[in-house]
Structure formats: C-alpha cells, structure tokens
CSV table of N, CA and C in Angstrom, one decimal:
chain,number,residue,atom,x,y,z
A,103,UNK,N,23.0,94.8,-132.6
A,103,UNK,CA,22.5,94.2,-131.2
A,103,UNK,C,22.4,94.8,-130.3
A,104,UNK,N,23.8,95.7,-130.1
A,104,UNK,CA,23.9,96.2,-128.7
A,104,UNK,C,22.5,97.2,-128.3
A,105,UNK,N,21.5,97.7,-129.4
A,105,UNK,CA,20.6,98.8,-129.2
A,105,UNK,C,19.5,97.6,-129.1
A,106,UNK,N,19.3,96.5,-129.7
A,106,UNK,CA,18.3,95.5,-129.1
A,106,UNK,C,18.3,95.1,-127.4
A,107,UNK,N,19.7,94.4,-127.5
A,107,UNK,CA,19.9,94.3,-125.9
A,107,UNK,C,19.6,95.4,-125.1
A,108,UNK,N,19.3,96.6,-125.1
A,108,UNK,CA,19.4,97.7,-124.1
A,108,UNK,C,17.6,97.7,-124.4
A,109,UNK,N,17.0,97.8,-125.7
A,109,UNK,CA,15.5,98.0,-125.9
A,109,UNK,C,15.0,96.7,-124.9
A,110,UNK,N,15.6,95.9,-125.3
A,110,UNK,CA,14.8,94.5,-124.5
A,110,UNK,C,15.0,94.5,-122.5
A,111,UNK,N,16.1,95.0,-122.7
A,111,UNK,CA,16.8,95.5,-120.9
A,111,UNK,C,15.3,96.7,-120.5
A,112,UNK,N,15.1,97.5,-120.9
A,112,UNK,CA,14.2,98.6,-120.6
A,112,UNK,C,12.7,98.1,-120.7
A,113,UNK,N,12.3,97.5,-121.7
A,113,UNK,CA,11.4,97.0,-121.7
A,113,UNK,C,11.1,95.9,-120.5
A,114,UNK,N,11.9,95.0,-120.3
A,114,UNK,CA,11.7,94.2,-118.7
A,114,UNK,C,11.6,95.1,-117.8
A,115,UNK,N,12.5,95.8,-117.7
A,115,UNK,CA,12.4,96.7,-116.8
A,115,UNK,C,10.9,97.5,-116.6
A,116,UNK,N,10.6,98.0,-117.1
A,116,UNK,CA,9.3,98.9,-117.4
A,116,UNK,C,8.4,98.0,-116.9
A,117,UNK,N,8.4,96.7,-117.8
A,117,UNK,CA,7.3,95.6,-117.4
A,117,UNK,C,7.7,95.2,-115.7
A,118,UNK,N,8.5,95.1,-115.1
A,118,UNK,CA,8.5,95.2,-114.0
A,118,UNK,C,8.1,96.0,-113.0
A,119,UNK,N,8.3,96.8,-113.2
A,119,UNK,CA,8.1,98.2,-112.3
A,119,UNK,C,6.6,98.0,-112.5
A,120,UNK,N,5.8,98.3,-113.6
A,120,UNK,CA,4.5,98.5,-113.7
A,120,UNK,C,3.4,97.0,-112.8
A,121,UNK,N,4.2,95.8,-112.9
A,121,UNK,CA,3.5,94.7,-112.7
A,121,UNK,C,3.4,94.7,-111.3
A,122,UNK,N,5.1,95.2,-110.3
A,122,UNK,CA,5.1,95.4,-109.2
A,122,UNK,C,4.4,96.6,-108.4
A,123,UNK,N,4.2,97.3,-109.1
A,123,UNK,CA,3.7,98.9,-108.9
A,123,UNK,C,2.7,98.5,-107.3
A,124,UNK,N,3.0,99.0,-106.1
A,124,UNK,CA,2.0,99.0,-105.1
A,124,UNK,C,1.6,100.7,-105.2
A,125,UNK,N,-0.3,100.4,-104.9
A,125,UNK,CA,-0.3,101.5,-104.6
A,125,UNK,C,-0.1,103.0,-104.0
A,126,UNK,N,-0.2,103.8,-104.3
A,126,UNK,CA,0.4,105.1,-103.7
A,126,UNK,C,-0.8,105.4,-102.5
A,127,UNK,N,-0.2,106.0,-101.5
A,127,UNK,CA,-1.3,106.4,-100.4
A,127,UNK,C,-2.3,107.4,-100.8
A,128,UNK,N,-2.2,108.1,-102.3
A,128,UNK,CA,-2.9,108.8,-102.4
A,128,UNK,C,-4.3,108.3,-103.4
A,129,UNK,N,-4.2,107.1,-103.7
A,129,UNK,CA,-4.9,106.3,-104.5
A,129,UNK,C,-6.6,106.0,-103.5
A,130,UNK,N,-7.5,106.4,-104.1
A,130,UNK,CA,-8.6,105.8,-103.1
A,130,UNK,C,-9.0,104.9,-102.9
A,131,UNK,N,-8.8,104.5,-101.8
A,131,UNK,CA,-9.1,103.3,-101.2
A,131,UNK,C,-10.5,102.4,-101.6
A,132,UNK,N,-11.4,103.2,-101.7
A,132,UNK,CA,-12.8,102.9,-101.8
A,132,UNK,C,-13.3,102.1,-102.8
A,133,UNK,N,-12.4,102.0,-104.3
A,133,UNK,CA,-12.5,101.7,-105.2
A,133,UNK,C,-12.1,100.0,-104.8
A,134,UNK,N,-11.6,99.7,-103.7
A,134,UNK,CA,-11.4,98.1,-103.1
A,134,UNK,C,-12.4,97.2,-102.5
A,135,UNK,N,-12.0,96.3,-103.0
A,135,UNK,CA,-13.2,95.3,-102.6
A,135,UNK,C,-13.2,95.4,-101.2
A,136,UNK,N,-14.4,95.1,-100.1
A,136,UNK,CA,-14.4,95.4,-98.6
A,136,UNK,C,-14.0,94.0,-98.3
A,137,UNK,N,-13.4,93.9,-97.5
A,137,UNK,CA,-13.2,93.1,-96.7
A,137,UNK,C,-14.1,92.3,-95.6
A,138,UNK,N,-15.1,91.3,-95.8
A,138,UNK,CA,-15.8,90.4,-94.7
A,138,UNK,C,-14.9,90.9,-93.5
A,139,UNK,N,-15.8,91.1,-92.4
A,139,UNK,CA,-15.4,90.9,-90.8
A,139,UNK,C,-16.1,89.5,-90.3
A,140,UNK,N,-15.1,88.8,-89.4
A,140,UNK,CA,-15.4,87.2,-88.9
A,140,UNK,C,-16.5,87.2,-88.8
A,141,UNK,N,-17.7,86.2,-88.8
A,141,UNK,CA,-19.1,86.6,-88.5
A,141,UNK,C,-19.3,86.3,-87.1
A,142,UNK,N,-19.6,87.2,-86.2
A,142,UNK,CA,-19.9,86.9,-85.3
A,142,UNK,C,-21.5,86.4,-84.6
A,143,UNK,N,-21.2,85.2,-83.7
A,143,UNK,CA,-22.5,84.3,-83.6
A,143,UNK,C,-23.6,85.6,-82.8
A,144,UNK,N,-25.0,85.5,-83.5
A,144,UNK,CA,-25.6,86.5,-83.4
A,144,UNK,C,-26.5,85.7,-82.2
A,145,UNK,N,-27.0,86.7,-80.8
A,145,UNK,CA,-27.3,86.2,-80.1
A,145,UNK,C,-29.0,86.8,-79.9
A,146,UNK,N,-29.7,85.6,-79.4
A,146,UNK,CA,-31.6,86.1,-79.6
A,146,UNK,C,-31.5,86.8,-78.4
A,147,UNK,N,-32.8,87.8,-78.8
A,147,UNK,CA,-33.3,88.2,-77.8
A,147,UNK,C,-34.3,87.5,-77.2
A,148,UNK,N,-34.6,87.6,-75.8
A,148,UNK,CA,-36.0,86.6,-75.2
A,148,UNK,C,-36.9,88.0,-74.7
A,149,UNK,N,-38.5,87.2,-74.6
A,149,UNK,CA,-38.9,88.3,-74.0
A,149,UNK,C,-38.4,88.5,-72.0
A,150,UNK,N,-39.0,90.2,-71.9
A,150,UNK,CA,-38.9,90.1,-70.5
A,150,UNK,C,-39.8,88.9,-69.8
A,151,UNK,N,-39.3,88.5,-68.3
A,151,UNK,CA,-40.5,87.8,-67.7
A,151,UNK,C,-41.5,87.9,-67.5
A,152,UNK,N,-41.4,89.6,-66.8
A,152,UNK,CA,-42.4,90.5,-66.3
A,152,UNK,C,-41.9,90.4,-65.0
A,153,UNK,N,-42.8,91.0,-64.3
A,153,UNK,CA,-42.7,91.3,-62.8
A,153,UNK,C,-44.0,90.5,-61.6
A,154,UNK,N,-45.1,89.8,-62.5
A,154,UNK,CA,-46.1,89.0,-61.9
A,154,UNK,C,-45.2,87.5,-61.1
A,155,UNK,N,-45.9,87.2,-60.3
A,155,UNK,CA,-45.1,85.7,-59.7
A,155,UNK,C,-45.9,84.7,-60.7
A,156,UNK,N,-45.0,84.0,-60.7
A,156,UNK,CA,-45.3,82.8,-61.8
A,156,UNK,C,-46.3,82.0,-60.9
A,157,UNK,N,-47.3,81.3,-61.7
A,157,UNK,CA,-48.1,80.1,-61.1
A,157,UNK,C,-47.2,79.2,-60.7
A,158,UNK,N,-48.0,78.5,-59.7
A,158,UNK,CA,-47.3,77.1,-59.2
A,158,UNK,C,-47.4,76.0,-60.3
A,159,UNK,N,-48.2,76.3,-61.2
A,159,UNK,CA,-48.5,74.9,-61.8
A,159,UNK,C,-48.4,75.7,-63.5
A,160,UNK,N,-47.6,75.6,-64.6
A,160,UNK,CA,-47.5,76.2,-65.6
A,160,UNK,C,-48.3,75.7,-66.6
A,161,UNK,N,-49.3,75.7,-67.0
A,161,UNK,CA,-50.1,75.7,-68.1
A,161,UNK,C,-49.5,76.4,-69.4
A,162,UNK,N,-50.0,75.9,-70.7
A,162,UNK,CA,-49.7,76.3,-71.8
A,162,UNK,C,-50.8,77.3,-72.3
A,163,UNK,N,-50.2,78.2,-73.1
A,163,UNK,CA,-51.2,79.3,-73.0
A,163,UNK,C,-51.8,79.3,-74.6
A,164,UNK,N,-51.3,77.9,-75.5
A,164,UNK,CA,-52.1,77.7,-76.8
A,164,UNK,C,-51.4,78.1,-77.7
A,165,UNK,N,-50.3,79.5,-77.6
A,165,UNK,CA,-49.6,79.7,-78.4
A,165,UNK,C,-48.4,78.6,-79.1
A,166,UNK,N,-47.9,78.5,-80.1
A,166,UNK,CA,-46.5,78.4,-80.1
A,166,UNK,C,-45.3,79.2,-79.5
A,167,UNK,N,-44.4,78.7,-78.7
A,167,UNK,CA,-43.1,79.2,-77.8
A,167,UNK,C,-42.0,78.0,-78.8
A,168,UNK,N,-41.5,78.3,-79.8
A,168,UNK,CA,-40.6,77.8,-80.6
A,168,UNK,C,-39.2,77.5,-80.5
A,169,UNK,N,-39.0,79.3,-80.2
A,169,UNK,CA,-38.1,79.9,-80.6
A,169,UNK,C,-37.6,80.8,-79.3
A,170,UNK,N,-36.3,81.1,-78.5
A,170,UNK,CA,-35.7,82.1,-77.9
A,170,UNK,C,-36.9,83.7,-77.4
A,171,UNK,N,-37.0,83.8,-78.7
A,171,UNK,CA,-37.7,85.0,-78.9
A,171,UNK,C,-39.2,85.3,-79.0
A,172,UNK,N,-39.4,84.5,-79.2
A,172,UNK,CA,-41.1,83.8,-78.8
A,172,UNK,C,-41.5,83.0,-77.3
A,173,UNK,N,-40.7,83.2,-76.6
A,173,UNK,CA,-40.9,82.2,-75.2
A,173,UNK,C,-41.6,82.7,-74.6
A,174,UNK,N,-42.7,81.7,-73.7
A,174,UNK,CA,-43.5,82.1,-73.0
A,174,UNK,C,-43.2,82.8,-71.9
A,175,UNK,N,-44.0,83.3,-71.2
A,175,UNK,CA,-43.6,84.6,-70.5
A,175,UNK,C,-44.1,83.9,-69.3
A,176,UNK,N,-43.6,83.7,-67.9
A,176,UNK,CA,-43.9,82.9,-66.3
A,176,UNK,C,-43.7,83.9,-65.3
A,177,UNK,N,-42.7,84.8,-65.5
A,177,UNK,CA,-42.9,85.6,-64.2
A,177,UNK,C,-42.5,85.3,-63.4
A,178,UNK,N,-41.9,85.6,-61.9
A,178,UNK,CA,-41.2,85.5,-61.2
A,178,UNK,C,-40.9,84.3,-60.2
A,179,UNK,N,-40.2,83.4,-60.5
A,179,UNK,CA,-40.8,81.8,-59.6
A,179,UNK,C,-40.2,81.8,-58.3
A,180,UNK,N,-41.5,81.8,-57.3
A,180,UNK,CA,-41.0,81.9,-56.0
A,180,UNK,C,-40.7,80.4,-55.3
A,181,UNK,N,-41.0,79.5,-56.3
A,181,UNK,CA,-40.9,77.8,-55.7
A,181,UNK,C,-40.5,77.2,-57.4
A,182,UNK,N,-40.2,76.0,-56.9
A,182,UNK,CA,-40.1,74.8,-57.7
A,182,UNK,C,-41.7,74.8,-58.7
A,183,UNK,N,-42.1,74.7,-59.6
A,183,UNK,CA,-42.9,74.5,-60.3
A,183,UNK,C,-43.7,73.0,-60.2
A,184,UNK,N,-44.8,72.6,-59.9
A,184,UNK,CA,-45.2,71.5,-59.3
A,184,UNK,C,-45.9,70.7,-60.5
A,185,UNK,N,-46.1,71.7,-61.8
A,185,UNK,CA,-46.7,70.7,-63.1
A,185,UNK,C,-46.2,72.0,-64.1
A,186,UNK,N,-45.6,71.4,-65.0
A,186,UNK,CA,-45.7,72.0,-66.2
A,186,UNK,C,-45.8,71.4,-67.8
A,187,UNK,N,-46.9,72.0,-68.4
A,187,UNK,CA,-47.3,71.6,-69.5
A,187,UNK,C,-47.2,72.2,-70.6
A,188,UNK,N,-46.8,72.2,-72.1
A,188,UNK,CA,-46.8,72.6,-73.3
A,188,UNK,C,-46.9,71.9,-74.3
A,189,UNK,N,-47.3,72.3,-75.5
A,189,UNK,CA,-47.0,72.2,-77.1
A,189,UNK,C,-45.6,72.1,-77.6
A,190,UNK,N,-45.2,71.2,-77.9
A,190,UNK,CA,-43.8,71.4,-79.0
A,190,UNK,C,-44.0,71.9,-80.2
A,191,UNK,N,-43.9,73.1,-80.5
A,191,UNK,CA,-43.5,73.6,-82.2
A,191,UNK,C,-43.3,72.5,-83.0
A,192,UNK,N,-44.5,72.8,-83.9
A,192,UNK,CA,-43.8,71.5,-84.9
A,192,UNK,C,-42.8,71.9,-85.8
A,193,UNK,N,-42.6,73.0,-85.9
A,193,UNK,CA,-41.6,73.5,-87.3
A,193,UNK,C,-40.0,74.0,-86.2
A,194,UNK,N,-39.8,74.0,-84.8
A,194,UNK,CA,-38.8,74.0,-84.4
A,194,UNK,C,-38.1,72.5,-83.5
A,195,UNK,N,-39.4,72.2,-82.5
A,195,UNK,CA,-39.2,70.6,-82.0
A,195,UNK,C,-38.7,71.6,-80.7
A,196,UNK,N,-39.1,72.6,-80.3
A,196,UNK,CA,-39.1,73.4,-78.9
A,196,UNK,C,-40.2,73.9,-78.2
A,197,UNK,N,-39.9,73.7,-77.0
A,197,UNK,CA,-41.4,74.9,-76.1
A,197,UNK,C,-40.2,75.7,-75.4
A,198,UNK,N,-40.3,77.2,-75.5
A,198,UNK,CA,-39.3,77.8,-74.3
A,198,UNK,C,-40.0,78.6,-73.5
A,199,UNK,N,-39.6,78.6,-72.2
A,199,UNK,CA,-40.3,79.4,-71.4
A,199,UNK,C,-39.4,80.5,-70.6
A,200,UNK,N,-39.8,81.6,-70.5
A,200,UNK,CA,-39.0,82.8,-69.9
A,200,UNK,C,-39.3,83.0,-68.2
A,201,UNK,N,-38.3,82.6,-67.6
A,201,UNK,CA,-38.5,83.1,-65.9
A,201,UNK,C,-37.7,83.8,-65.3
A,202,UNK,N,-38.0,84.4,-64.0
A,202,UNK,CA,-37.1,85.1,-63.5
A,202,UNK,C,-36.9,84.8,-62.0
A,203,UNK,N,-35.8,84.2,-61.6
A,203,UNK,CA,-35.4,83.4,-60.1
A,203,UNK,C,-36.3,84.7,-58.7
A,204,UNK,N,-36.5,84.2,-58.2
A,204,UNK,CA,-36.8,84.9,-56.7
A,204,UNK,C,-35.4,85.4,-56.0
A,205,UNK,N,-35.4,86.3,-55.5
A,205,UNK,CA,-33.8,86.3,-54.5
A,205,UNK,C,-33.4,85.3,-53.9
A,206,UNK,N,-34.3,84.2,-53.2
A,206,UNK,CA,-34.3,83.2,-52.6
A,206,UNK,C,-34.2,81.5,-53.0
A,207,UNK,N,-34.4,81.6,-54.5
A,207,UNK,CA,-35.0,81.0,-55.5
A,207,UNK,C,-33.6,80.5,-55.8
A,208,UNK,N,-32.7,79.4,-55.5
A,208,UNK,CA,-31.1,79.1,-56.1
A,208,UNK,C,-31.8,77.7,-56.7
A,209,UNK,N,-32.7,76.7,-57.0
A,209,UNK,CA,-32.5,75.7,-56.9
A,209,UNK,C,-34.2,75.4,-58.5
A,210,UNK,N,-33.9,74.3,-59.3
A,210,UNK,CA,-35.3,74.4,-60.0
A,210,UNK,C,-35.1,73.1,-60.4
A,211,UNK,N,-36.1,72.6,-61.0
A,211,UNK,CA,-36.5,71.3,-61.3
A,211,UNK,C,-37.9,70.8,-61.8
A,212,UNK,N,-37.6,69.8,-63.0
A,212,UNK,CA,-38.5,69.4,-63.9
A,212,UNK,C,-38.8,67.9,-63.5
A,213,UNK,N,-40.0,68.1,-63.8
A,213,UNK,CA,-40.6,66.0,-63.7
A,213,UNK,C,-41.6,66.5,-64.8
A,214,UNK,N,-40.9,66.5,-66.0
A,214,UNK,CA,-42.1,66.4,-67.4
A,214,UNK,C,-42.8,65.2,-68.0
A,215,UNK,N,-44.2,65.6,-68.1
A,215,UNK,CA,-44.8,63.9,-68.7
A,215,UNK,C,-44.8,63.8,-69.9
A,216,UNK,N,-44.4,62.8,-70.5
A,216,UNK,CA,-44.7,62.8,-72.3
A,216,UNK,C,-46.4,62.5,-72.5
A,217,UNK,N,-46.9,63.3,-73.2
A,217,UNK,CA,-48.4,62.8,-73.6
A,217,UNK,C,-48.0,62.1,-74.8
A,218,UNK,N,-48.0,63.3,-75.5
A,218,UNK,CA,-47.9,62.9,-76.8
A,218,UNK,C,-46.5,63.3,-77.9
A,219,UNK,N,-45.6,63.6,-77.0
A,219,UNK,CA,-44.3,63.9,-77.3
A,219,UNK,C,-43.2,62.8,-76.8
A,220,UNK,N,-42.2,62.8,-77.4
A,220,UNK,CA,-40.9,61.8,-76.9
A,220,UNK,C,-40.1,63.6,-76.6
A,221,UNK,N,-40.0,63.5,-75.3
A,221,UNK,CA,-38.8,64.4,-75.0
A,221,UNK,C,-37.3,64.1,-75.1
A,222,UNK,N,-36.7,64.9,-75.9
A,222,UNK,CA,-35.1,64.7,-76.0
A,222,UNK,C,-34.6,64.9,-74.8
A,223,UNK,N,-34.8,66.3,-74.7
A,223,UNK,CA,-33.9,66.9,-73.6
A,223,UNK,C,-34.6,68.2,-73.0
A,224,UNK,N,-34.1,68.8,-71.3
A,224,UNK,CA,-34.5,70.2,-71.2
A,224,UNK,C,-33.7,70.8,-70.6
A,225,UNK,N,-33.0,71.5,-70.9
A,225,UNK,CA,-31.9,72.5,-70.9
A,225,UNK,C,-32.3,73.8,-70.1
A,226,UNK,N,-31.4,74.6,-69.5
A,226,UNK,CA,-31.5,76.1,-69.3
A,226,UNK,C,-31.2,76.6,-69.1
A,227,UNK,N,-31.0,78.0,-69.6
A,227,UNK,CA,-30.2,78.5,-70.6
A,227,UNK,C,-30.2,80.0,-69.6
A,228,UNK,N,-29.2,80.5,-69.8
A,228,UNK,CA,-28.9,82.2,-68.8
A,228,UNK,C,-29.5,83.2,-69.8
A,229,UNK,N,-30.2,83.9,-68.8
A,229,UNK,CA,-31.2,84.9,-70.1
A,229,UNK,C,-30.8,86.7,-69.6
A,230,UNK,N,-29.9,86.3,-69.0
A,230,UNK,CA,-29.2,87.9,-68.7
A,230,UNK,C,-29.1,88.9,-69.7
A,231,UNK,N,-29.5,89.8,-69.4
A,231,UNK,CA,-29.5,91.1,-70.3
A,231,UNK,C,-30.9,90.9,-71.0
A,232,UNK,N,-31.9,90.0,-71.0
A,232,UNK,CA,-32.7,89.5,-72.2
A,232,UNK,C,-32.0,88.7,-73.1
A,233,UNK,N,-31.1,88.0,-73.1
A,233,UNK,CA,-30.1,87.7,-74.4
A,233,UNK,C,-30.1,86.3,-74.3
A,234,UNK,N,-30.8,85.1,-75.1
A,234,UNK,CA,-30.6,83.5,-74.9
A,234,UNK,C,-29.2,83.6,-74.8
A,235,UNK,N,-28.6,83.0,-73.5
A,235,UNK,CA,-26.9,82.5,-73.3
A,235,UNK,C,-26.9,81.3,-73.2
A,236,UNK,N,-26.0,80.8,-72.9
A,236,UNK,CA,-25.2,79.6,-72.3
A,236,UNK,C,-26.1,78.6,-71.8
A,237,UNK,N,-25.8,77.7,-71.7
A,237,UNK,CA,-26.7,76.4,-71.0
A,237,UNK,C,-26.0,76.2,-69.7
A,238,UNK,N,-26.8,76.1,-68.7
A,238,UNK,CA,-26.5,76.1,-67.6
A,238,UNK,C,-26.6,74.2,-67.3
A,239,UNK,N,-25.4,73.9,-66.7
A,239,UNK,CA,-25.4,72.7,-66.3
A,239,UNK,C,-25.9,72.2,-65.5
A,240,UNK,N,-26.8,70.9,-65.5
A,240,UNK,CA,-27.4,70.5,-64.6
A,240,UNK,C,-26.9,70.1,-63.3
A,241,UNK,N,-27.2,69.8,-62.3
A,241,UNK,CA,-26.6,69.1,-60.7
A,241,UNK,C,-26.7,67.7,-61.0
A,242,UNK,N,-28.5,67.2,-61.2
A,242,UNK,CA,-28.6,66.1,-61.4
A,242,UNK,C,-29.4,66.1,-62.6
A,243,UNK,N,-29.2,64.6,-63.5
A,243,UNK,CA,-30.1,64.2,-64.5
A,243,UNK,C,-30.5,62.9,-64.1
A,244,UNK,N,-31.8,63.0,-63.7
A,244,UNK,CA,-32.6,61.7,-63.3
A,244,UNK,C,-32.8,60.7,-64.8
A,245,UNK,N,-33.4,61.8,-66.0
A,245,UNK,CA,-33.6,61.1,-67.2
A,245,UNK,C,-33.9,62.5,-67.9
A,246,UNK,N,-34.4,62.2,-69.3
A,246,UNK,CA,-34.4,63.3,-70.4
A,246,UNK,C,-35.6,64.2,-69.7
A,247,UNK,N,-36.6,63.9,-68.8
A,247,UNK,CA,-37.5,64.4,-68.3
A,247,UNK,C,-37.6,65.3,-67.2
A,248,UNK,N,-36.4,64.4,-66.4
A,248,UNK,CA,-36.4,64.7,-64.9
A,248,UNK,C,-34.7,65.3,-64.5
A,249,UNK,N,-35.0,66.4,-64.6
A,249,UNK,CA,-33.8,67.1,-64.2
A,249,UNK,C,-33.7,69.0,-63.3
A,250,UNK,N,-32.6,68.7,-62.0
A,250,UNK,CA,-32.3,69.6,-61.6
A,250,UNK,C,-31.1,70.4,-61.4
A,251,UNK,N,-31.3,71.9,-61.2
A,251,UNK,CA,-30.3,72.6,-61.5
A,251,UNK,C,-30.3,73.3,-60.2
A,252,UNK,N,-29.0,74.0,-60.4
A,252,UNK,CA,-29.0,75.0,-59.2
A,252,UNK,C,-28.4,76.6,-59.8
A,253,UNK,N,-29.6,77.2,-59.5
A,253,UNK,CA,-29.6,78.4,-60.3
A,253,UNK,C,-29.0,79.5,-59.1
A,254,UNK,N,-28.6,80.9,-59.8
A,254,UNK,CA,-28.6,82.2,-58.7
A,254,UNK,C,-29.9,82.7,-58.7
A,255,UNK,N,-30.2,83.6,-57.7
A,255,UNK,CA,-31.3,84.5,-57.2
A,255,UNK,C,-31.4,85.2,-57.9
A,256,UNK,N,-32.9,85.8,-58.3
A,256,UNK,CA,-32.5,87.2,-58.8
A,256,UNK,C,-32.1,87.6,-60.1
A,257,UNK,N,-32.2,86.3,-61.2
A,257,UNK,CA,-31.9,86.0,-62.5
A,257,UNK,C,-32.3,85.5,-63.5
A,258,UNK,N,-32.5,86.0,-64.5
A,258,UNK,CA,-33.6,85.4,-65.5
A,258,UNK,C,-32.6,84.1,-66.5
A,259,UNK,N,-33.8,83.1,-66.5
A,259,UNK,CA,-33.5,81.7,-67.0
A,259,UNK,C,-34.2,81.9,-68.1
A,260,UNK,N,-33.9,80.7,-69.3
A,260,UNK,CA,-34.7,80.1,-70.2
A,260,UNK,C,-35.3,78.8,-70.3
A,261,UNK,N,-36.3,78.3,-69.6
A,261,UNK,CA,-36.7,76.8,-70.0
A,261,UNK,C,-36.6,76.3,-71.2
A,262,UNK,N,-36.2,75.4,-72.1
A,262,UNK,CA,-35.8,74.8,-73.5
A,262,UNK,C,-36.7,73.2,-73.2
A,263,UNK,N,-37.9,72.9,-73.8
A,263,UNK,CA,-38.0,71.5,-74.0
A,263,UNK,C,-37.8,70.9,-75.4
A,264,UNK,N,-37.2,70.0,-75.4
A,264,UNK,CA,-37.3,69.7,-76.9
A,264,UNK,C,-37.6,68.3,-77.2
A,265,UNK,N,-38.5,67.9,-78.3
A,265,UNK,CA,-38.6,66.7,-78.8
A,265,UNK,C,-38.5,67.3,-80.5
A,266,UNK,N,-37.8,65.9,-81.3
A,266,UNK,CA,-37.9,66.1,-82.6
A,266,UNK,C,-39.2,65.7,-83.0
A,267,UNK,N,-39.9,65.1,-82.4
A,267,UNK,CA,-41.3,64.5,-83.1
A,267,UNK,C,-42.4,65.3,-83.0
A,268,UNK,N,-42.2,66.8,-81.8
A,268,UNK,CA,-43.4,67.3,-81.5
A,268,UNK,C,-44.5,66.9,-80.5
A,269,UNK,N,-45.5,67.0,-80.3
A,269,UNK,CA,-46.4,66.8,-79.5
A,269,UNK,C,-47.2,67.5,-78.6
A,270,UNK,N,-47.1,67.0,-77.2
A,270,UNK,CA,-47.8,67.8,-75.8
A,270,UNK,C,-46.9,67.4,-74.6
A,271,UNK,N,-46.7,67.9,-73.6
A,271,UNK,CA,-45.9,67.4,-72.3
A,271,UNK,C,-47.0,67.8,-71.6
C-alpha cells in the first residue's frame, strides 16, 4: 500500500510538472502563432492639387471622382468659386474635389444646385501631406447645399459632395 501511494504521488507530481511547464528561453518562439497588431485606420492618399490656379467656375471633367484617391484636381483657389458642378459617382454616392488655398484665401463657401441629385451633405476635409484627413467644421450651415468654412491659407483641402441617390449637381 505504501508503495502504491508513493507511485501515485510520483505520477501526480510528474503530471503537474509537465502540465505547468513554462517554455525555456532556449525554445524557438518562431513556432508560435503571431499575435495580430491592432488595426490602425488606413489613411487614404489624395492627388496633388497642382500648381495651376483654380477656375472661378468648377465644371465636371466627365470622370467619376467618387473616392478621395480619385478626387478631381482643381488647383490653387484664389477666390471662392462662383459655381461648382459635378456628377455623383453611382457606386460611392460621392464627388470629391482637391484644392489648395492661396496664402490669403481663408474662407470657402459652396452654394450647390441639385439638378438630378438630392445632396445630403457637403464636407471639407483636411488634405495635409496629401492624406484625406479629418473633417473641417463649418462656420455656417444654411442647408445641405449652402455651407461656409474658415480655412487656413496655403493648405490642401478636399471638398466632398454626397448624394445617396447619385445624379448631377
């Protein structure tokens, strides 16, 4: 009986040692599953707005500009555009324009017309370092199509026009 008790004790002790074993520093850690890093928000790149001066009237160039990466290039804004038109990309519900403000251009306003679209909102996003950034809060919102912003001079921005049903503005 004493022999059986000792054998059971030795077996239990052996099981505990192997079950609770900690890998030694010599063991290869490459065999272990990699731990995924937390997902970082992927930032969208935008086109360079160019060095040409933006026209006083912004006309659609005929292409779809439904993502920040495919924004319609407008150039350097010397004054608030009198007229802006474009076609909403039917897949994204957006039309994006990229522009740079002139050094003394510190405000920007839109007064869009719904031709065949029902514009839900118009936003401006920071475009510093050619990255689609945070939304710039407007100074005044009269309606979804009439908005005024205070902007920084000599800075890149992205104008976003959104209509869930598509169409032309």
